[in-house]
Amino acid sequence: METIPVKDLLPIPELTAARRLLVVQPHPDDAEVGAGATVAKLARDGATIAYLTVTDGSMGTEDPAVDQAELVRTRRREGEESARLLGVAETYWLGFPDGGTLDPAQVRAGITRVVRQFKPQVLMVNDPWLPYEAHPDHRIAGLAAVEACLFSSFPHYCPEQIKEEGLAPHKVEQVALYLSAYPNTYIDVSATWELKLEALRRHQSQFTPEILELLSFYLAAKAREQAQGRGFEMAEAFKVLTPTHLHCFEEAWRV
Ligand code: ZN
């Protein structure tokens, strides 16, 4: 009998087919670093895109003189500007305190609410299984977003959102993880690379000109390396899976 490879039983969906995309980020600026050029490309190709930022970014300074409430306002403005530049249509802010105090169940419920409001076909988020990721906000927010993709279609999960807030269960078709150590999808972002850098420049509170130069150099080198042998110049890489891959599926890390 002919054997069928497991990966052919459950095909990896096409990220470029995304028409409605929710991009989740732990802090304002993470999505630009990991996926900004792809967000701009998909928006140019006609996708409707929303951003969801989990924390308020209030830890994002090494200067003790910076007022945190002021920093939150600044980062929100920078995030809004950057999102607009990339062609993002809507922004959601959960406003949890930045810096390692996230409650996983609360974050999962908050992301589920936005999934049920915006009804994305694809949810994009940082890969929570990135080895050596030490930032708890990245691990918790990433995992909560992926969990929300499993639970948002269940009417008995956060039922108050359905009974009291008038929302309906919603099934996400595809999960795209940025900043992944196990990518399986490479997007040609040669045409929108400059836009990504322009979006990163909007986060003035986070990147001094020196840091920005270093970051841009690193990201470009990585994008060229990821594009090698694929017939284009610059690539952003993602781990794309279906929600089915994300439960009791041993091959998920290598498909
Ligand atoms: Zn971050």
mmCIF file of C-alpha atoms and ligand atoms in Angstrom:
data_model
loop_
_atom_site.group_PDB
_atom_site.id
_atom_site.type_symbol
_atom_site.label_atom_id
_atom_site.label_comp_id
_atom_site.label_asym_id
_atom_site.label_seq_id
_atom_site.Cartn_x
_atom_site.Cartn_y
_atom_site.Cartn_z
ATOM 1 C CA MET A 1 0.000 0.000 0.000
ATOM 2 C CA GLU A 2 1.266 3.470 -0.847
ATOM 3 C CA THR A 3 2.067 5.587 2.219
ATOM 4 C CA ILE A 4 0.950 9.202 2.355
ATOM 5 C CA PRO A 5 3.237 11.725 4.111
ATOM 6 C CA VAL A 6 1.535 13.210 7.177
ATOM 7 C CA LYS A 7 2.082 16.739 5.858
ATOM 8 C CA ASP A 8 -0.076 15.891 2.831
ATOM 9 C CA LEU A 9 -2.966 14.796 5.056
ATOM 10 C CA LEU A 10 -3.257 18.237 6.583
ATOM 11 C CA PRO A 11 -1.870 20.823 4.141
ATOM 12 C CA ILE A 12 -0.334 24.110 5.289
ATOM 13 C CA PRO A 13 -2.626 26.979 4.219
ATOM 14 C CA GLU A 14 -1.444 29.819 1.983
ATOM 15 C CA LEU A 15 -0.779 32.962 4.040
ATOM 16 C CA THR A 16 -0.945 35.136 0.914
ATOM 17 C CA ALA A 17 -4.595 34.074 0.510
ATOM 18 C CA ALA A 18 -5.472 35.937 3.747
ATOM 19 C CA ARG A 19 -8.367 38.368 3.200
ATOM 20 C CA ARG A 20 -9.054 39.191 6.851
ATOM 21 C CA LEU A 21 -6.116 39.158 9.251
ATOM 22 C CA LEU A 22 -5.779 39.874 12.981
ATOM 23 C CA VAL A 23 -2.189 40.656 13.995
ATOM 24 C CA VAL A 24 -1.537 40.185 17.728
ATOM 25 C CA GLN A 25 1.541 41.670 19.387
ATOM 26 C CA PRO A 26 2.663 41.629 23.044
ATOM 27 C CA HIS A 27 4.000 45.217 22.880
ATOM 28 C CA PRO A 28 3.618 48.088 20.425
ATOM 29 C CA ASP A 29 6.370 47.462 17.774
ATOM 30 C CA ASP A 30 6.729 43.630 17.933
ATOM 31 C CA ALA A 31 4.606 43.050 14.827
ATOM 32 C CA GLU A 32 6.619 45.576 12.818
ATOM 33 C CA VAL A 33 9.867 43.826 13.778
ATOM 34 C CA GLY A 34 8.560 40.333 13.002
ATOM 35 C CA ALA A 35 6.037 40.847 10.222
ATOM 36 C CA GLY A 36 5.752 44.528 9.199
ATOM 37 C CA ALA A 37 6.624 44.047 5.534
ATOM 38 C CA THR A 38 4.169 41.144 5.188
ATOM 39 C CA VAL A 39 1.405 43.161 6.852
ATOM 40 C CA ALA A 40 2.050 45.968 4.331
ATOM 41 C CA LYS A 41 2.105 43.514 1.420
ATOM 42 C CA LEU A 42 -1.163 41.809 2.411
ATOM 43 C CA ALA A 43 -2.823 45.218 2.957
ATOM 44 C CA ARG A 44 -1.667 46.347 -0.514
ATOM 45 C CA ASP A 45 -3.103 43.138 -1.953
ATOM 46 C CA GLY A 46 -6.511 44.014 -0.496
ATOM 47 C CA ALA A 47 -6.633 42.220 2.870
ATOM 48 C CA THR A 48 -8.487 43.876 5.774
ATOM 49 C CA ILE A 49 -6.097 43.934 8.713
ATOM 50 C CA ALA A 50 -6.485 44.724 12.416
ATOM 51 C CA TYR A 51 -3.815 45.027 15.097
ATOM 52 C CA LEU A 52 -4.310 43.850 18.674
ATOM 53 C CA THR A 53 -1.704 45.023 21.202
ATOM 54 C CA VAL A 54 -1.797 43.109 24.482
ATOM 55 C CA THR A 55 0.223 45.303 26.874
ATOM 56 C CA ASP A 56 0.445 49.066 27.309
ATOM 57 C CA GLY A 57 4.206 49.231 26.700
ATOM 58 C CA SER A 58 4.778 51.022 30.034
ATOM 59 C CA MET A 59 8.034 49.154 30.794
ATOM 60 C CA GLY A 60 9.702 50.252 27.557
ATOM 61 C CA THR A 61 12.374 52.587 28.936
ATOM 62 C CA GLU A 62 15.659 52.404 30.844
ATOM 63 C CA ASP A 63 15.322 56.047 31.909
ATOM 64 C CA PRO A 64 13.954 56.331 35.495
ATOM 65 C CA ALA A 65 12.865 59.921 34.786
ATOM 66 C CA VAL A 66 10.344 58.853 32.137
ATOM 67 C CA ASP A 67 6.733 59.138 33.311
ATOM 68 C CA GLN A 68 5.018 55.804 32.621
ATOM 69 C CA ALA A 69 1.565 57.250 31.908
ATOM 70 C CA GLU A 70 3.154 59.589 29.374
ATOM 71 C CA LEU A 71 5.109 56.683 27.865
ATOM 72 C CA VAL A 72 1.878 54.694 27.421
ATOM 73 C CA ARG A 73 0.329 57.620 25.499
ATOM 74 C CA THR A 74 3.460 58.053 23.373
ATOM 75 C CA ARG A 75 3.670 54.365 22.504
ATOM 76 C CA ARG A 76 0.010 54.233 21.594
ATOM 77 C CA ARG A 77 0.466 57.195 19.238
ATOM 78 C CA GLU A 78 3.583 55.621 17.706
ATOM 79 C CA GLY A 79 1.754 52.297 17.322
ATOM 80 C CA GLU A 80 -1.263 53.925 15.665
ATOM 81 C CA GLU A 81 0.951 55.853 13.233
ATOM 82 C CA SER A 82 2.992 52.814 12.378
ATOM 83 C CA ALA A 83 -0.096 50.641 11.840
ATOM 84 C CA ARG A 84 -1.696 53.273 9.591
ATOM 85 C CA LEU A 85 1.487 53.487 7.536
ATOM 86 C CA LEU A 86 1.393 49.725 6.906
ATOM 87 C CA GLY A 87 -2.257 49.854 5.816
ATOM 88 C CA VAL A 88 -3.818 48.430 9.007
ATOM 89 C CA ALA A 89 -7.529 49.308 9.125
ATOM 90 C CA GLU A 90 -8.320 48.862 12.831
ATOM 91 C CA THR A 91 -6.398 48.776 16.093
ATOM 92 C CA TYR A 92 -7.410 47.132 19.376
ATOM 93 C CA TRP A 93 -5.565 47.752 22.664
ATOM 94 C CA LEU A 94 -6.047 45.390 25.616
ATOM 95 C CA GLY A 95 -3.960 47.672 27.858
ATOM 96 C CA PHE A 96 -2.558 45.051 30.257
ATOM 97 C CA PRO A 97 0.445 46.319 32.248
ATOM 98 C CA ASP A 98 3.737 45.695 30.455
ATOM 99 C CA GLY A 99 6.449 43.664 32.184
ATOM 100 C CA GLY A 100 5.728 40.137 33.301
ATOM 101 C CA THR A 101 2.438 40.336 35.233
ATOM 102 C CA LEU A 102 0.088 38.980 32.562
ATOM 103 C CA ASP A 103 -2.611 36.554 33.678
ATOM 104 C CA PRO A 104 -2.866 33.910 30.915
ATOM 105 C CA ALA A 105 -6.615 33.280 31.305
ATOM 106 C CA GLN A 106 -7.432 37.005 31.236
ATOM 107 C CA VAL A 107 -5.297 37.586 28.144
ATOM 108 C CA ARG A 108 -6.830 34.585 26.373
ATOM 109 C CA ALA A 109 -10.351 35.872 27.132
ATOM 110 C CA GLY A 110 -9.414 39.379 25.917
ATOM 111 C CA ILE A 111 -7.990 38.087 22.641
ATOM 112 C CA THR A 112 -11.013 35.791 22.183
ATOM 113 C CA ARG A 113 -13.311 38.821 22.503
ATOM 114 C CA VAL A 114 -11.457 40.613 19.679
ATOM 115 C CA VAL A 115 -11.453 37.429 17.549
ATOM 116 C CA ARG A 116 -15.251 37.273 17.966
ATOM 117 C CA GLN A 117 -15.570 40.988 17.166
ATOM 118 C CA PHE A 118 -13.249 41.239 14.152
ATOM 119 C CA LYS A 119 -13.822 37.662 12.835
ATOM 120 C CA PRO A 120 -10.408 37.072 11.248
ATOM 121 C CA GLN A 121 -9.745 34.288 8.771
ATOM 122 C CA VAL A 122 -6.072 34.354 9.838
ATOM 123 C CA LEU A 123 -4.578 35.177 13.240
ATOM 124 C CA MET A 124 -0.931 36.244 13.237
ATOM 125 C CA VAL A 125 1.119 36.378 16.464
ATOM 126 C CA ASN A 126 4.697 35.930 17.709
ATOM 127 C CA ASP A 127 5.681 32.264 18.020
ATOM 128 C CA PRO A 128 5.284 31.425 21.746
ATOM 129 C CA TRP A 129 7.508 28.344 21.298
ATOM 130 C CA LEU A 130 10.571 30.367 20.287
ATOM 131 C CA PRO A 131 13.498 28.672 22.085
ATOM 132 C CA TYR A 132 15.328 30.977 24.508
ATOM 133 C CA GLU A 133 12.535 33.586 24.528
ATOM 134 C CA ALA A 134 12.969 35.005 28.040
ATOM 135 C CA HIS A 135 10.285 37.709 27.954
ATOM 136 C CA PRO A 136 7.197 36.391 29.787
ATOM 137 C CA ASP A 137 4.891 38.840 27.947
ATOM 138 C CA HIS A 138 5.948 37.247 24.652
ATOM 139 C CA ARG A 139 5.465 33.697 25.916
ATOM 140 C CA ILE A 140 2.114 34.399 27.598
ATOM 141 C CA ALA A 141 0.587 36.672 24.937
ATOM 142 C CA GLY A 142 1.712 34.379 22.099
ATOM 143 C CA LEU A 143 0.329 31.294 23.786
ATOM 144 C CA ALA A 144 -2.915 33.039 24.782
ATOM 145 C CA ALA A 145 -3.507 34.073 21.158
ATOM 146 C CA VAL A 146 -2.960 30.547 19.876
ATOM 147 C CA GLU A 147 -5.234 29.180 22.628
ATOM 148 C CA ALA A 148 -7.900 31.717 21.630
ATOM 149 C CA CYS A 149 -7.843 30.180 18.133
ATOM 150 C CA LEU A 150 -8.742 26.817 19.663
ATOM 151 C CA PHE A 151 -11.467 28.168 21.971
ATOM 152 C CA SER A 152 -13.146 31.109 20.185
ATOM 153 C CA SER A 153 -15.518 28.824 18.281
ATOM 154 C CA PHE A 154 -16.800 27.136 21.447
ATOM 155 C CA PRO A 155 -20.041 28.754 22.686
ATOM 156 C CA HIS A 156 -19.377 27.645 26.269
ATOM 157 C CA TYR A 157 -15.973 29.391 26.407
ATOM 158 C CA CYS A 158 -16.386 32.925 27.788
ATOM 159 C CA PRO A 159 -20.174 32.563 27.292
ATOM 160 C CA GLU A 160 -20.798 36.052 28.720
ATOM 161 C CA GLN A 161 -19.281 37.486 25.519
ATOM 162 C CA ILE A 162 -22.056 35.721 23.620
ATOM 163 C CA LYS A 163 -24.966 36.115 26.049
ATOM 164 C CA GLU A 164 -24.276 39.644 27.293
ATOM 165 C CA GLU A 165 -22.132 41.308 24.619
ATOM 166 C CA GLY A 166 -23.933 40.009 21.549
ATOM 167 C CA LEU A 167 -20.875 38.329 20.025
ATOM 168 C CA ALA A 168 -20.924 35.023 18.160
ATOM 169 C CA PRO A 169 -18.450 32.117 18.304
ATOM 170 C CA HIS A 170 -15.905 32.399 15.499
ATOM 171 C CA LYS A 171 -13.584 29.835 13.905
ATOM 172 C CA VAL A 172 -10.116 30.990 12.807
ATOM 173 C CA GLU A 173 -8.879 29.079 9.734
ATOM 174 C CA GLN A 174 -5.177 29.735 9.943
ATOM 175 C CA VAL A 175 -2.488 30.736 12.462
ATOM 176 C CA ALA A 176 0.693 32.474 11.235
ATOM 177 C CA LEU A 177 3.518 32.741 13.771
ATOM 178 C CA TYR A 178 6.173 35.444 13.277
ATOM 179 C CA LEU A 179 9.596 35.396 14.982
ATOM 180 C CA SER A 180 9.533 31.607 14.626
ATOM 181 C CA ALA A 181 12.483 29.227 14.853
ATOM 182 C CA TYR A 182 10.577 26.664 12.738
ATOM 183 C CA PRO A 183 9.242 28.593 9.721
ATOM 184 C CA ASN A 184 7.510 26.823 6.842
ATOM 185 C CA THR A 185 6.368 29.855 4.826
ATOM 186 C CA TYR A 186 8.497 32.588 3.211
ATOM 187 C CA ILE A 187 6.816 35.748 1.949
ATOM 188 C CA ASP A 188 8.393 37.893 -0.772
ATOM 189 C CA VAL A 189 8.509 41.314 0.890
ATOM 190 C CA SER A 190 11.020 42.994 -1.448
ATOM 191 C CA ALA A 191 8.419 45.607 -2.491
ATOM 192 C CA THR A 192 7.378 46.592 1.051
ATOM 193 C CA TRP A 193 10.688 46.350 2.905
ATOM 194 C CA GLU A 194 11.210 50.127 2.992
ATOM 195 C CA LEU A 195 7.720 50.564 4.429
ATOM 196 C CA LYS A 196 8.613 48.195 7.285
ATOM 197 C CA LEU A 197 11.692 50.291 8.096
ATOM 198 C CA GLU A 198 9.593 53.466 7.917
ATOM 199 C CA ALA A 199 7.109 51.908 10.360
ATOM 200 C CA LEU A 200 9.940 50.975 12.747
ATOM 201 C CA ARG A 201 11.185 54.584 12.620
ATOM 202 C CA ARG A 202 7.813 55.695 14.046
ATOM 203 C CA HIS A 203 8.699 54.001 17.355
ATOM 204 C CA GLN A 204 10.984 56.829 18.394
ATOM 205 C CA SER A 205 10.537 56.143 22.106
ATOM 206 C CA GLN A 206 12.000 52.653 21.607
ATOM 207 C CA PHE A 207 14.765 53.007 19.047
ATOM 208 C CA THR A 208 17.577 55.551 19.097
ATOM 209 C CA PRO A 209 19.032 56.209 15.613
ATOM 210 C CA GLU A 210 21.991 53.932 16.522
ATOM 211 C CA ILE A 211 19.775 51.035 17.644
ATOM 212 C CA LEU A 212 17.541 51.508 14.616
ATOM 213 C CA GLU A 213 20.532 51.306 12.275
ATOM 214 C CA LEU A 214 21.736 48.106 13.924
ATOM 215 C CA LEU A 215 18.234 46.574 13.943
ATOM 216 C CA SER A 216 17.645 47.481 10.273
ATOM 217 C CA PHE A 217 20.983 45.945 9.305
ATOM 218 C CA TYR A 218 20.215 42.715 11.191
ATOM 219 C CA LEU A 219 16.657 42.429 9.845
ATOM 220 C CA ALA A 220 17.799 43.039 6.247
ATOM 221 C CA ALA A 221 20.578 40.439 6.522
ATOM 222 C CA LYS A 222 18.068 37.927 7.885
ATOM 223 C CA ALA A 223 15.493 38.772 5.187
ATOM 224 C CA ARG A 224 18.112 38.259 2.426
ATOM 225 C CA GLU A 225 19.196 34.956 3.930
ATOM 226 C CA GLN A 226 15.578 33.763 4.201
ATOM 227 C CA ALA A 227 14.966 34.695 0.548
ATOM 228 C CA GLN A 228 18.003 32.819 -0.732
ATOM 229 C CA GLY A 229 17.217 30.302 -3.464
ATOM 230 C CA ARG A 230 13.570 31.401 -3.685
ATOM 231 C CA GLY A 231 13.830 33.802 -6.607
ATOM 232 C CA PHE A 232 13.291 37.026 -4.701
ATOM 233 C CA GLU A 233 15.404 39.402 -2.633
ATOM 234 C CA MET A 234 13.832 39.830 0.820
ATOM 235 C CA ALA A 235 11.666 37.418 2.811
ATOM 236 C CA GLU A 236 9.830 37.400 6.103
ATOM 237 C CA ALA A 237 9.368 33.899 7.502
ATOM 238 C CA PHE A 238 6.375 32.397 9.329
ATOM 239 C CA LYS A 239 5.234 29.163 10.843
ATOM 240 C CA VAL A 240 1.785 28.710 9.342
ATOM 241 C CA LEU A 241 -0.561 26.087 10.803
ATOM 242 C CA THR A 242 -4.266 25.337 11.026
ATOM 243 C CA PRO A 243 -5.895 25.163 14.479
ATOM 244 C CA THR A 244 -6.083 21.382 13.922
ATOM 245 C CA HIS A 245 -2.269 21.234 13.919
ATOM 246 C CA LEU A 246 -2.275 22.952 17.316
ATOM 247 C CA HIS A 247 -3.634 20.118 19.436
ATOM 248 C CA CYS A 248 -2.358 16.545 19.829
ATOM 249 C CA PHE A 249 -0.349 16.777 16.590
ATOM 250 C CA GLU A 250 3.208 15.542 17.092
ATOM 251 C CA GLU A 251 4.448 16.568 13.657
ATOM 252 C CA ALA A 252 3.408 20.235 14.002
ATOM 253 C CA TRP A 253 6.898 21.484 14.838
ATOM 254 C CA ARG A 254 8.346 20.092 11.617
ATOM 255 C CA VAL A 255 5.576 20.493 9.030
HETATM 256 ZN ZN ZN B 1 7.818 42.821 22.754
#
